[in-house]
XYZ file of N, CA and C in Angstrom:
453
model
N 82.553 -48.149 -34.636
C 81.283 -48.713 -34.818
C 80.980 -49.576 -33.894
N 82.188 -50.467 -33.794
C 81.625 -51.880 -32.830
C 80.853 -50.932 -31.558
N 81.767 -50.051 -30.992
C 80.865 -49.555 -29.797
C 79.427 -49.030 -30.019
N 78.903 -48.228 -30.888
C 77.757 -48.116 -31.054
C 76.980 -49.573 -31.496
N 77.373 -50.390 -32.255
C 76.684 -51.770 -32.146
C 76.164 -52.516 -30.675
N 77.184 -52.157 -29.684
C 76.877 -52.560 -28.490
C 76.145 -51.785 -27.551
N 76.232 -50.375 -27.929
C 75.026 -49.392 -27.656
C 73.879 -49.731 -27.672
N 73.725 -49.938 -29.274
C 72.367 -50.149 -29.532
C 71.901 -51.307 -29.285
N 72.539 -52.512 -28.953
C 71.911 -53.721 -28.872
C 71.828 -53.659 -27.082
N 71.930 -53.333 -26.625
C 71.943 -53.228 -25.101
C 70.420 -51.954 -24.755
N 70.606 -51.270 -25.884
C 69.388 -50.261 -25.360
C 68.257 -50.966 -26.179
N 68.075 -51.728 -26.714
C 66.923 -52.902 -26.768
C 66.310 -53.739 -25.845
N 67.068 -53.645 -24.503
C 66.759 -54.265 -23.222
C 66.068 -53.430 -22.500
N 66.294 -51.998 -22.814
C 65.448 -51.041 -22.319
C 64.206 -50.334 -22.530
N 63.490 -51.270 -23.338
C 62.416 -50.489 -24.091
C 61.137 -51.178 -23.300
N 60.448 -49.889 -22.752
C 59.547 -50.248 -22.248
C 58.392 -50.860 -23.408
N 57.146 -51.573 -22.836
C 56.599 -52.475 -23.904
C 57.050 -53.498 -24.177
N 58.124 -54.426 -23.579
C 58.632 -55.393 -23.973
C 57.557 -56.397 -22.947
N 57.352 -57.452 -23.819
C 56.241 -58.693 -23.379
C 57.536 -60.071 -23.551
N 57.651 -60.546 -22.255
C 58.623 -61.543 -22.016
C 57.365 -63.112 -21.583
N 58.018 -64.266 -21.983
C 57.501 -65.308 -21.283
C 58.910 -66.121 -20.937
N 58.467 -66.901 -19.925
C 59.377 -67.708 -19.495
C 58.935 -68.984 -18.750
N 60.185 -70.272 -18.865
C 59.669 -71.173 -18.377
C 61.038 -71.992 -17.353
N 60.527 -72.229 -16.418
C 61.631 -72.652 -15.387
C 61.533 -73.704 -14.107
N 62.494 -74.471 -13.868
C 62.509 -75.503 -12.959
C 62.606 -74.776 -11.299
N 61.649 -75.657 -10.333
C 61.849 -75.089 -9.237
C 62.182 -75.925 -8.049
N 62.623 -75.273 -7.148
C 63.007 -76.326 -6.216
C 63.029 -75.480 -4.595
N 62.018 -76.336 -4.008
C 61.662 -75.692 -2.680
C 62.515 -75.979 -1.308
N 63.284 -74.592 -1.249
C 64.234 -74.695 -0.533
C 63.820 -75.184 1.196
N 62.452 -75.246 1.504
C 61.988 -76.069 2.728
C 61.702 -77.431 2.722
N 61.612 -77.930 3.988
C 60.932 -79.201 4.121
C 59.591 -79.399 3.045
N 59.232 -79.882 2.482
C 59.588 -81.184 1.983
C 60.634 -81.292 0.816
N 61.173 -80.374 0.351
C 62.299 -80.020 -0.747
C 61.665 -80.462 -1.957
N 60.475 -80.133 -2.454
C 60.050 -80.943 -3.626
C 60.662 -80.264 -4.975
N 60.786 -80.613 -5.778
C 61.006 -80.033 -7.298
C 59.746 -79.780 -8.091
N 59.702 -78.742 -8.715
C 58.697 -78.515 -9.764
C 58.829 -77.874 -11.033
N 58.231 -77.399 -11.457
C 58.054 -76.624 -13.020
C 57.140 -75.338 -12.926
N 57.397 -74.290 -13.930
C 56.776 -73.042 -13.900
C 56.779 -72.450 -15.057
N 55.956 -71.444 -15.396
C 56.284 -70.939 -16.534
C 55.410 -69.271 -15.980
N 55.834 -68.294 -16.733
C 55.378 -66.815 -16.607
C 55.494 -66.079 -17.905
N 54.835 -64.695 -17.546
C 54.845 -63.737 -18.742
C 54.817 -62.582 -17.650
N 55.500 -61.586 -18.791
C 56.041 -60.361 -17.731
C 55.844 -59.451 -19.004
N 55.309 -58.195 -18.442
C 55.540 -56.871 -19.568
C 55.821 -55.678 -18.705
N 56.878 -55.249 -19.431
C 57.533 -53.947 -19.186
C 56.539 -52.433 -19.300
N 55.706 -52.190 -18.287
C 54.968 -51.242 -18.307
C 55.444 -49.951 -18.380
N 56.407 -49.566 -17.876
C 57.464 -48.364 -17.866
C 58.949 -49.054 -18.010
N 59.732 -47.709 -18.406
C 61.213 -48.428 -18.441
C 61.575 -48.635 -16.836
N 61.983 -49.853 -16.951
C 62.534 -50.707 -15.637
C 61.723 -51.132 -14.554
N 60.429 -50.928 -15.007
C 59.286 -51.572 -13.851
C 58.317 -52.624 -15.179
N 58.730 -54.080 -14.281
C 57.600 -55.269 -15.047
C 56.939 -55.889 -13.964
N 55.713 -56.050 -14.856
C 54.749 -56.837 -14.112
C 54.804 -58.278 -14.658
N 54.430 -59.144 -13.697
C 54.711 -60.687 -13.848
C 53.647 -61.508 -13.440
N 53.002 -62.409 -14.279
C 52.332 -63.384 -13.752
C 52.748 -64.696 -13.798
N 52.623 -65.196 -12.673
C 53.513 -66.658 -12.961
C 52.561 -67.858 -12.018
N 52.944 -69.209 -12.866
C 52.269 -70.211 -12.323
C 53.384 -70.953 -11.838
N 53.496 -71.908 -10.592
C 54.207 -72.874 -10.720
C 53.714 -74.331 -9.980
N 54.066 -75.289 -10.177
C 53.529 -76.580 -9.489
C 54.795 -77.404 -9.042
N 54.628 -77.894 -7.754
C 55.621 -78.517 -7.104
C 55.220 -79.953 -6.966
N 56.201 -80.873 -7.658
C 55.458 -81.977 -7.589
C 55.282 -83.253 -6.236
N 54.480 -83.859 -6.343
C 54.247 -84.439 -5.236
C 55.486 -85.164 -4.644
N 55.424 -85.127 -3.313
C 56.777 -85.778 -2.545
C 56.020 -85.939 -1.218
N 56.561 -86.866 -0.444
C 55.835 -87.436 0.800
C 54.458 -87.162 0.846
N 53.651 -87.594 -0.155
C 51.967 -87.296 -0.372
C 51.840 -86.058 -0.448
N 52.246 -84.965 -0.621
C 51.941 -83.284 -0.424
C 52.582 -82.851 -1.819
N 51.524 -82.374 -2.653
C 51.940 -81.446 -3.863
C 51.375 -79.953 -3.817
N 52.459 -79.079 -4.210
C 51.972 -77.741 -4.024
C 51.848 -77.023 -5.185
N 51.147 -75.768 -5.157
C 50.859 -75.019 -6.054
C 50.994 -73.591 -5.774
N 51.495 -72.604 -6.769
C 51.087 -71.162 -6.410
C 50.955 -70.397 -7.413
N 50.197 -69.028 -7.604
C 50.255 -68.201 -8.539
C 50.801 -66.877 -8.047
N 51.958 -66.267 -8.861
C 52.073 -65.337 -8.334
C 51.941 -63.757 -9.116
N 51.229 -62.512 -8.685
C 51.256 -61.258 -9.332
C 52.278 -60.319 -8.718
N 53.716 -60.118 -9.669
C 54.532 -59.399 -8.731
C 54.992 -58.181 -9.886
N 55.452 -57.268 -8.770
C 56.505 -55.974 -9.744
C 57.979 -56.327 -9.805
N 58.611 -56.001 -10.495
C 60.124 -56.080 -10.567
C 60.659 -55.061 -11.143
N 61.565 -54.288 -10.221
C 62.315 -52.877 -11.169
C 63.947 -53.843 -11.322
N 63.840 -53.421 -12.611
C 64.958 -54.198 -13.452
C 66.290 -52.837 -13.496
N 67.300 -53.261 -12.776
C 68.821 -52.787 -12.751
C 69.659 -53.202 -13.942
N 69.829 -52.312 -15.069
C 69.761 -53.254 -16.239
C 71.771 -52.509 -16.684
N 72.950 -53.894 -16.624
C 73.782 -53.871 -16.955
C 74.278 -54.396 -18.306
N 74.093 -54.004 -19.438
C 74.314 -54.179 -20.526
C 73.682 -55.802 -20.782
N 74.391 -56.699 -20.858
C 73.430 -57.961 -21.135
C 72.793 -58.708 -19.524
N 73.320 -57.996 -18.564
C 72.945 -58.532 -17.256
C 71.602 -57.696 -16.725
N 70.730 -58.207 -16.049
C 69.638 -57.543 -15.792
C 69.205 -57.762 -14.320
N 69.323 -57.214 -13.320
C 69.221 -57.792 -11.712
C 68.296 -56.733 -11.410
N 67.371 -57.587 -10.450
C 66.052 -57.157 -9.901
C 65.723 -57.594 -8.787
N 64.714 -56.633 -7.812
C 63.813 -57.097 -6.651
C 62.771 -57.091 -7.391
N 61.880 -57.952 -6.266
C 60.689 -58.451 -6.918
C 59.699 -57.981 -5.539
N 58.358 -57.452 -5.817
C 57.562 -57.762 -4.511
C 55.846 -58.186 -5.171
N 55.191 -58.981 -4.372
C 53.902 -58.842 -5.042
C 52.719 -59.764 -4.159
N 51.876 -60.277 -4.691
C 50.995 -60.983 -3.859
C 51.084 -62.473 -4.228
N 50.507 -63.409 -3.599
C 50.936 -64.912 -4.123
C 49.597 -65.305 -3.461
N 48.942 -66.587 -4.156
C 48.213 -67.593 -3.628
C 48.831 -69.027 -3.662
N 48.954 -69.741 -2.596
C 49.687 -71.077 -2.400
C 48.460 -71.976 -2.127
N 48.661 -72.959 -2.690
C 47.789 -74.366 -2.046
C 48.528 -75.595 -2.283
N 48.249 -76.341 -1.182
C 48.736 -77.552 -1.084
C 47.545 -78.909 -1.272
N 48.083 -79.986 -1.589
C 46.938 -81.262 -1.229
C 48.119 -82.002 -0.917
N 47.350 -82.995 -0.205
C 48.054 -84.220 0.799
C 47.017 -85.516 0.330
N 47.150 -86.677 -0.148
C 46.674 -87.754 -0.628
C 47.573 -89.104 0.281
N 46.814 -89.802 1.118
C 47.395 -90.889 1.657
C 46.460 -91.720 1.714
N 46.521 -93.083 1.668
C 45.923 -94.202 1.755
C 44.197 -93.992 1.317
N 43.695 -93.383 0.405
C 42.714 -92.950 -0.175
C 41.949 -91.614 0.655
N 42.421 -91.359 1.253
C 42.240 -90.029 2.034
C 42.747 -88.594 1.485
N 42.229 -87.388 1.248
C 42.618 -86.131 0.812
C 42.309 -85.161 1.871
N 43.186 -84.000 1.690
C 43.115 -82.805 2.318
C 43.594 -81.617 1.512
N 43.455 -80.476 1.588
C 43.963 -79.567 0.681
C 43.526 -77.913 1.179
N 44.580 -77.232 1.080
C 44.238 -75.730 1.649
C 44.579 -74.726 0.433
N 44.672 -73.160 0.682
C 45.137 -72.559 -0.083
C 45.169 -71.170 0.898
N 46.060 -70.134 0.515
C 46.148 -69.073 1.199
C 46.895 -67.884 0.247
N 46.240 -66.781 0.529
C 46.918 -65.538 -0.061
C 48.132 -64.816 1.031
N 48.964 -64.881 0.219
C 50.120 -63.906 1.306
C 50.987 -63.418 0.392
N 52.194 -62.503 0.508
C 53.113 -61.730 0.128
C 54.458 -62.832 -0.123
N 54.796 -61.927 -1.360
C 56.194 -62.663 -2.414
C 56.971 -61.549 -2.334
N 58.323 -61.967 -1.991
C 59.351 -60.635 -2.003
C 60.456 -61.653 -2.506
N 61.666 -61.163 -3.137
C 62.579 -61.926 -3.429
C 63.487 -60.803 -4.098
N 64.545 -61.798 -5.669
C 65.262 -61.078 -6.186
C 65.528 -62.190 -7.490
N 65.887 -61.500 -8.719
C 66.931 -62.640 -9.487
C 67.553 -61.600 -10.455
N 68.143 -62.489 -11.352
C 69.130 -62.052 -12.702
C 68.502 -62.544 -13.503
N 69.124 -61.939 -14.954
C 68.707 -62.280 -16.103
C 70.079 -62.324 -16.894
N 70.618 -63.175 -17.524
C 71.742 -62.970 -18.690
C 71.172 -63.262 -19.787
N 71.128 -61.817 -20.756
C 70.655 -62.108 -22.021
C 71.953 -62.720 -23.096
N 71.549 -63.802 -23.587
C 72.666 -64.803 -24.575
C 72.647 -63.890 -26.086
N 71.180 -63.115 -26.083
C 71.031 -62.691 -27.643
C 70.044 -61.919 -27.410
N 69.023 -60.765 -28.463
C 68.192 -60.296 -28.204
C 67.325 -61.210 -27.909
N 67.338 -62.859 -28.252
C 65.787 -63.447 -28.132
C 65.975 -64.386 -27.454
N 66.695 -64.254 -26.196
C 67.052 -65.595 -25.367
C 67.724 -65.239 -23.938
N 67.409 -65.265 -22.594
C 68.351 -65.049 -21.442
C 67.889 -66.480 -20.480
N 68.769 -66.554 -19.948
C 68.634 -67.429 -18.651
C 68.470 -66.536 -17.519
N 67.586 -67.356 -16.655
C 67.447 -66.857 -15.462
C 67.540 -67.590 -14.043
N 67.589 -66.934 -12.898
C 67.859 -67.261 -11.588
C 67.134 -66.572 -10.666
N 65.971 -66.740 -10.126
C 65.478 -66.074 -9.199
C 65.047 -66.776 -7.903
N 64.923 -66.043 -6.709
C 64.554 -66.554 -5.341
C 63.492 -65.532 -4.993
N 62.148 -66.230 -4.556
C 61.264 -65.912 -3.395
C 61.108 -66.413 -2.320
N 60.693 -65.723 -1.515
C 60.033 -66.171 -0.273
C 58.960 -65.953 -0.171
N 57.988 -66.761 0.255
C 56.371 -66.418 0.068
C 56.052 -66.750 1.795
N 55.023 -65.546 2.215
C 54.844 -65.466 3.672
C 53.845 -66.892 4.320
N 52.953 -67.713 3.331
C 52.113 -68.576 3.802
C 52.677 -69.541 4.523
N 51.906 -69.868 5.365
C 52.117 -71.360 6.183
C 53.749 -71.142 6.871
N 53.736 -69.809 7.380
C 55.056 -69.622 8.160
C 56.194 -69.497 7.648
N 56.010 -68.972 5.908
C 56.983 -68.748 5.532
C 57.677 -69.993 4.342
N 57.549 -69.795 3.456
C 58.632 -70.846 2.434
C 59.612 -70.110 1.466
N 60.510 -70.749 1.145
C 61.430 -70.197 0.184
C 61.312 -70.982 -1.290
N 61.544 -70.641 -2.529
C 61.399 -70.962 -3.809
C 62.689 -70.657 -4.469
N 63.536 -71.663 -5.408
C 64.523 -71.055 -6.093
C 64.021 -71.667 -7.332
N 64.315 -70.752 -8.595
C 64.073 -70.857 -9.670
C 65.178 -70.887 -10.560
N 65.188 -71.671 -11.772
C 66.303 -71.580 -12.900
C 65.269 -72.067 -14.090
N 65.711 -70.804 -15.002
C 64.648 -71.029 -16.232
C 65.500 -70.148 -17.841
N 64.533 -70.350 -18.516
C 65.142 -69.194 -19.580
C 63.856 -68.008 -19.769
N 64.069 -67.253 -20.318
C 63.170 -65.740 -20.701
C 63.479 -65.838 -22.387
N 62.039 -65.290 -22.827
C 61.815 -65.292 -24.280
C 61.290 -64.223 -24.424
N 61.604 -63.003 -25.384
C 60.642 -61.840 -25.466
C 60.022 -61.910 -26.865
N 58.852 -61.166 -26.759
C 58.116 -61.337 -28.087
C 57.521 -59.807 -28.230
């Protein structure tokens, strides 16, 4: 009976049509090593394939702040409570520099590749870690840690 309960609980993670929302903290691995915050919304279109829309804002450091919007696809490998995935998508990144009353900004469209993992603590909460490489501005990397909530 316990084995049936475990199988039934992990099968809940494999259903197409599942929508998730998430919040996370960001860390830019490249100079200027900004910290930030972000949020995302995902939808599993078919079993093991999820589309995700995401927004990140990296706080101002050395007079520069960054933001980016991602549209990405993730292929989910499910191992019980652990989900591991590669991702690929498009990304719009922008920055703004402000110093002594002067400011400048720019934005560019590029590609986004990476991977991540989610560990489901229950049917209603998962912890998430993700790495993204973005191709704009000679390439830069973002590391994210957060939570995922299905609804």
